[in-house]
mmCIF file with all atom_site columns, C-alpha atoms in Angstrom:
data_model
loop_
_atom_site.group_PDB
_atom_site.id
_atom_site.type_symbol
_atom_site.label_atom_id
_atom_site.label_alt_id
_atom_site.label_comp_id
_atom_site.label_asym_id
_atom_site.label_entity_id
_atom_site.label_seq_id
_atom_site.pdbx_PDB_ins_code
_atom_site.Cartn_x
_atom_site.Cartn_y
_atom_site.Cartn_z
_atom_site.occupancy
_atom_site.B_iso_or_equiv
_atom_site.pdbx_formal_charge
_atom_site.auth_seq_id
_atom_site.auth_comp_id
_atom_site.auth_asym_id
_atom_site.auth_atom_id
_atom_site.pdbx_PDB_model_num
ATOM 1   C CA . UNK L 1 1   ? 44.809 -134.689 230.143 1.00 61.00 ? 17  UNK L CA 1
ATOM 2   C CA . UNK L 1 2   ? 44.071 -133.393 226.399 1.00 70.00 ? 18  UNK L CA 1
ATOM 3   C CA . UNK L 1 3   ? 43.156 -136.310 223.771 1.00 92.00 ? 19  UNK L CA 1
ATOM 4   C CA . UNK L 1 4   ? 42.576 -134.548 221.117 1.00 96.00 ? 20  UNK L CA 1
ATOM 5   C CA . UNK L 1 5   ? 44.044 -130.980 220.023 1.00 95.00 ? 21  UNK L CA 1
ATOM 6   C CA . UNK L 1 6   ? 43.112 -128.368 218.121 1.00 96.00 ? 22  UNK L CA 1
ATOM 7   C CA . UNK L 1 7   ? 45.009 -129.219 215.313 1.00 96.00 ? 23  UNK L CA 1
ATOM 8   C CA . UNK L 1 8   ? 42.951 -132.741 215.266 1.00 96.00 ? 24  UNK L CA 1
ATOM 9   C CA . UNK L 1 9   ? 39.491 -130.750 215.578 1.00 97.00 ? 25  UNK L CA 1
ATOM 10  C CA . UNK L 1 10  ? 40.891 -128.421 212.261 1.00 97.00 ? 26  UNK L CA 1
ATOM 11  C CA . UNK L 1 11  ? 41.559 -131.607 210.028 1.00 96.00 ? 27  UNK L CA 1
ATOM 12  C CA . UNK L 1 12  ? 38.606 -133.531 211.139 1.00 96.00 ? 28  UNK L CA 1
ATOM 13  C CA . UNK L 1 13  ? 36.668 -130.520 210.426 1.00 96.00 ? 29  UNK L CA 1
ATOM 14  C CA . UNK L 1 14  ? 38.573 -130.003 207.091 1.00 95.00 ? 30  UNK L CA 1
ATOM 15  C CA . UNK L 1 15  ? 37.620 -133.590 206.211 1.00 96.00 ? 31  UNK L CA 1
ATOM 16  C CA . UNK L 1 16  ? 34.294 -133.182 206.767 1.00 95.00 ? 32  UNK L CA 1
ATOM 17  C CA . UNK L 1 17  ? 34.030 -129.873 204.882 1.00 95.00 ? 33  UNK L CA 1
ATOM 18  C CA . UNK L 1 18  ? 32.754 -128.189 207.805 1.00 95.00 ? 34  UNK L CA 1
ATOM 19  C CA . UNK L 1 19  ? 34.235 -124.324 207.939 1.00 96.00 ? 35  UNK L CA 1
ATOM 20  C CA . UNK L 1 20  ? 35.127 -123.347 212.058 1.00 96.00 ? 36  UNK L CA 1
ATOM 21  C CA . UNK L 1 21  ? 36.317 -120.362 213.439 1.00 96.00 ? 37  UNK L CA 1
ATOM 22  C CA . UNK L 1 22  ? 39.840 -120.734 215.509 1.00 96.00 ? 38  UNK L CA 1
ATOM 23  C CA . UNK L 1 23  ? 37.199 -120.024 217.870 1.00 97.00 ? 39  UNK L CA 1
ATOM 24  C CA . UNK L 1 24  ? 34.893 -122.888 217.316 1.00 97.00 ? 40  UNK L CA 1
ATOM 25  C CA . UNK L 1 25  ? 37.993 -124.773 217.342 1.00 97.00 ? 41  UNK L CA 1
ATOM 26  C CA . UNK L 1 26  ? 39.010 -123.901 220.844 1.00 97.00 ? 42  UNK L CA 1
ATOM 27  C CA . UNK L 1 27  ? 35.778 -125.086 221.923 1.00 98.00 ? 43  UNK L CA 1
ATOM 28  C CA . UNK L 1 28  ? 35.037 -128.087 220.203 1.00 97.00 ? 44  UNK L CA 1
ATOM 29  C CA . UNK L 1 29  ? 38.509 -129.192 221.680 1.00 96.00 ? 45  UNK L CA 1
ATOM 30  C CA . UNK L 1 30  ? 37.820 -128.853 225.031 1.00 95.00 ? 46  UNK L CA 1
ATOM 31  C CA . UNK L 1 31  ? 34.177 -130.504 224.259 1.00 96.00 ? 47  UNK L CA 1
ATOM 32  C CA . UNK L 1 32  ? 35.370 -133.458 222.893 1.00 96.00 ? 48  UNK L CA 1
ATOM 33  C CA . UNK L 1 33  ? 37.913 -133.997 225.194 1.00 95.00 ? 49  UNK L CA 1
ATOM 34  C CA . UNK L 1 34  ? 35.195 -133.779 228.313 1.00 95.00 ? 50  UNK L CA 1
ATOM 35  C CA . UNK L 1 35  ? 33.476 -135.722 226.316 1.00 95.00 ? 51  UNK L CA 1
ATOM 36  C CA . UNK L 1 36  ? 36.245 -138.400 226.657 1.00 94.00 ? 52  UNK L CA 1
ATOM 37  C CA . UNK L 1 37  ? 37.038 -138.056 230.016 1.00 94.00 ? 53  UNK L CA 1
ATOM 38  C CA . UNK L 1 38  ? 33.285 -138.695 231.027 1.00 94.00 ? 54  UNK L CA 1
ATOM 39  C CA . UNK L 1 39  ? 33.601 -141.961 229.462 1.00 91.00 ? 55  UNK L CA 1
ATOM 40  C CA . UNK L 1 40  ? 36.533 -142.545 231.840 1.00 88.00 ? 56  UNK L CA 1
ATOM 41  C CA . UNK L 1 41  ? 35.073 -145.050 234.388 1.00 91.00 ? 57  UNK L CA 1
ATOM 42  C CA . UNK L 1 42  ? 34.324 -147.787 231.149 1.00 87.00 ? 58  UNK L CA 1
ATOM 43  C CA . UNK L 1 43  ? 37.920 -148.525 231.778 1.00 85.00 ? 59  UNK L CA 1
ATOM 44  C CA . UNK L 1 44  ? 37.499 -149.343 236.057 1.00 89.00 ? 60  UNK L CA 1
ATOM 45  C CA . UNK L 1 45  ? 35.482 -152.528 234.898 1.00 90.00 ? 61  UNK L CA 1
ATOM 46  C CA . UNK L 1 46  ? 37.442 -155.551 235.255 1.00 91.00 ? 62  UNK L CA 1
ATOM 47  C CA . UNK L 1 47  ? 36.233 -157.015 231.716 1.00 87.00 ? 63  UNK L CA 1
ATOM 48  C CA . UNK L 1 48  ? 39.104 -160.155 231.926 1.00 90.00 ? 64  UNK L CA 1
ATOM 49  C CA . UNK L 1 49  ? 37.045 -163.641 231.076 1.00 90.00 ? 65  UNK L CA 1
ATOM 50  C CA . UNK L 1 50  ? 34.239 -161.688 229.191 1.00 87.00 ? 66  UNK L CA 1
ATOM 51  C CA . UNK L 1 51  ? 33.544 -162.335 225.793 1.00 83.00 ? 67  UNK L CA 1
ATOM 52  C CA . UNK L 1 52  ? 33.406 -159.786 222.721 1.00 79.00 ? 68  UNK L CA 1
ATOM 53  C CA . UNK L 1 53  ? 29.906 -159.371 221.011 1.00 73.00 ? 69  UNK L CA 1
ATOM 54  C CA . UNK L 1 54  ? 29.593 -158.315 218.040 1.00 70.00 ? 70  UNK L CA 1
ATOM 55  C CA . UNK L 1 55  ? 25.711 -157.388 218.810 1.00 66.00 ? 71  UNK L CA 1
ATOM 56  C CA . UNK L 1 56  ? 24.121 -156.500 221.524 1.00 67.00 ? 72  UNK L CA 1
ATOM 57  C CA . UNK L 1 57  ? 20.748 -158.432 220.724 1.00 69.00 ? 73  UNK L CA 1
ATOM 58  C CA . UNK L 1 58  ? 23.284 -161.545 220.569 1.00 66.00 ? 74  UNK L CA 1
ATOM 59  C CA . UNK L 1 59  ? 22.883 -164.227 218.241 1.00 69.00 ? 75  UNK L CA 1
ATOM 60  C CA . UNK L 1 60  ? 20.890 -162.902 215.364 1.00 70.00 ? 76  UNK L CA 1
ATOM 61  C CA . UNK L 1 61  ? 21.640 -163.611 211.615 1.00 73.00 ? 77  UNK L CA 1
ATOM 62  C CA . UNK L 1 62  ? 19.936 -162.068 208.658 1.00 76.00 ? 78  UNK L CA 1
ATOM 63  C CA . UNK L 1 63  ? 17.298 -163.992 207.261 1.00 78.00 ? 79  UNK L CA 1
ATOM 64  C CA . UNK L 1 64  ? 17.557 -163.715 203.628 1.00 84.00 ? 80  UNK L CA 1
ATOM 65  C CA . UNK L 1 65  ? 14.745 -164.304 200.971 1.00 84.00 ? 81  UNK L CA 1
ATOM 66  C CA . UNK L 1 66  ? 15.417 -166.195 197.699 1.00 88.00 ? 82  UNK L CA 1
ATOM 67  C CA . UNK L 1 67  ? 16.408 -163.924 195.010 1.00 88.00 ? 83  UNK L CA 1
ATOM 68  C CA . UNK L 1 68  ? 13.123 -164.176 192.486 1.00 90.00 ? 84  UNK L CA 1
ATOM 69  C CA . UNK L 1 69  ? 12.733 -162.669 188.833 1.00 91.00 ? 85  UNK L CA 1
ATOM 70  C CA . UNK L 1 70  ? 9.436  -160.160 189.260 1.00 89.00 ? 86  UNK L CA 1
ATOM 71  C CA . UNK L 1 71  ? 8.306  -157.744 186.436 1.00 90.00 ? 87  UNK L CA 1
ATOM 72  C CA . UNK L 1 72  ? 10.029 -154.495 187.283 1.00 90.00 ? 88  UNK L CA 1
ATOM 73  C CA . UNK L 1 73  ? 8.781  -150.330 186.201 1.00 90.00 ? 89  UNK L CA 1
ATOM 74  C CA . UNK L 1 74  ? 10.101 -149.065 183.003 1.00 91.00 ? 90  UNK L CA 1
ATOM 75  C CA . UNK L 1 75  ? 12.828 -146.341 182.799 1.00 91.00 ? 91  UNK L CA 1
ATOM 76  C CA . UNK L 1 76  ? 9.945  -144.239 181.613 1.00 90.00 ? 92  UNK L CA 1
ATOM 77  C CA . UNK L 1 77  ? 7.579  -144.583 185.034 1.00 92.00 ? 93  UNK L CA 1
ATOM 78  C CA . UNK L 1 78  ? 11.113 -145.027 187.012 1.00 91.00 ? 94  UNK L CA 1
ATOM 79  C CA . UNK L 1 79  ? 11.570 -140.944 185.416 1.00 93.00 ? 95  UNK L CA 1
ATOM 80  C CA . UNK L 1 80  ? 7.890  -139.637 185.501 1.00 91.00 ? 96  UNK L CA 1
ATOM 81  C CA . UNK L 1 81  ? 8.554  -137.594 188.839 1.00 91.00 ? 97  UNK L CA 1
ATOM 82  C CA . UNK L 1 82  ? 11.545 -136.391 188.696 1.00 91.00 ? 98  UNK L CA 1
ATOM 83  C CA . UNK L 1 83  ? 11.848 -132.623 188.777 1.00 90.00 ? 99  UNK L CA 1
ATOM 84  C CA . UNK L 1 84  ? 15.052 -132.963 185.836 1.00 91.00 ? 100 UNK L CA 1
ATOM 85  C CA . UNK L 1 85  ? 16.268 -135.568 183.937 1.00 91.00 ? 101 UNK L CA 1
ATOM 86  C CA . UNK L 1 86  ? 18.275 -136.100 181.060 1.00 90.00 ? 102 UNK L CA 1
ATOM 87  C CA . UNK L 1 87  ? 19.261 -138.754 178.670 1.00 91.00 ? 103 UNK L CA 1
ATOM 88  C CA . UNK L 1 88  ? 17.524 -141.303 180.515 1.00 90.00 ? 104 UNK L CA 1
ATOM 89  C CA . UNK L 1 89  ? 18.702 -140.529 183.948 1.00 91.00 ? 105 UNK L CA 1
ATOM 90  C CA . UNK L 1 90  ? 18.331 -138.255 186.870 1.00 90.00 ? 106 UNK L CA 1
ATOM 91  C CA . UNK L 1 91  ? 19.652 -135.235 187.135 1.00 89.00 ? 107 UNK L CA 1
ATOM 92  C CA . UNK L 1 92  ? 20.966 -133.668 190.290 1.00 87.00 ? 108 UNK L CA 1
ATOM 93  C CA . UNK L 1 93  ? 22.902 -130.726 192.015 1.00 82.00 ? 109 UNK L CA 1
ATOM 94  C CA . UNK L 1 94  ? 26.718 -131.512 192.556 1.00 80.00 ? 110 UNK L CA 1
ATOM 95  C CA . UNK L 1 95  ? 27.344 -131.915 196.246 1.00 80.00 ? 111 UNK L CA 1
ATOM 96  C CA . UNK L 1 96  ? 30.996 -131.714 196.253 1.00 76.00 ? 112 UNK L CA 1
ATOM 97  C CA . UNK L 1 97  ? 31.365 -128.413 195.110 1.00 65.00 ? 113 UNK L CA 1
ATOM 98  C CA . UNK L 1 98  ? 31.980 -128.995 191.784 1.00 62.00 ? 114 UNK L CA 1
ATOM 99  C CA . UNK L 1 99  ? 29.547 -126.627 190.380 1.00 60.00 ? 115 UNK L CA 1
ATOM 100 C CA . UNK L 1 100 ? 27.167 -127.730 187.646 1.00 61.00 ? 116 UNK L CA 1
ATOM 101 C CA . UNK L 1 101 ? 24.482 -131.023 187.731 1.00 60.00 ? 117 UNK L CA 1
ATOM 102 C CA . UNK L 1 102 ? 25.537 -134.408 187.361 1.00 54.00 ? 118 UNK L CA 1
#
């Protein structure tokens, strides 16, 4: 039984911006999908009467602080080591491919 295809594996991949071979393809298929099947016998528990968690610690909240007004670093010391910067902020390497910094 196949649960994914190749042509899944290709747009995933796509979407991810990760470049595979038809090859890579072929195999990542038939990966995934063992992958799947292994986690097969999950669905032989009978799971009727049991209750959802949404944690597996169980009944934790966060434990939030007040929000208090403390002196804060100027722009100036926030900048001192970076390696570029310009008009008063960062300046990075585009990641999506644009070209350029940002």
């Amino acid at each position: 039984m196949q649960h994914v295809n190749e042509s899944d594996v290709a747009g995933i991949a796509q979407y991810v911006r990760i470049a595979m071979s038809d090859e890579e393809i072929a195999k990542m298929t038939v990966d995934l999908n063992n992958i799947i099947d292994s986690l097969a016998p999950i669905t032989e528990y009978d799971l009727s009467g049991v209750e959802p968690t949404f944690h597996p610690i169980g009944d934790i909240s966060n434990i939030m602080r007040e929000d208090e007004l403390k002196e804060s670093f100027s722009q100036e010391v926030a900048l001192e080591n970076a390696s570029r910067q310009e008009d008063g902020s960062f300046l990075i390497p585009s990641i999506l491919g644009e070209g350029g910094d940002r």
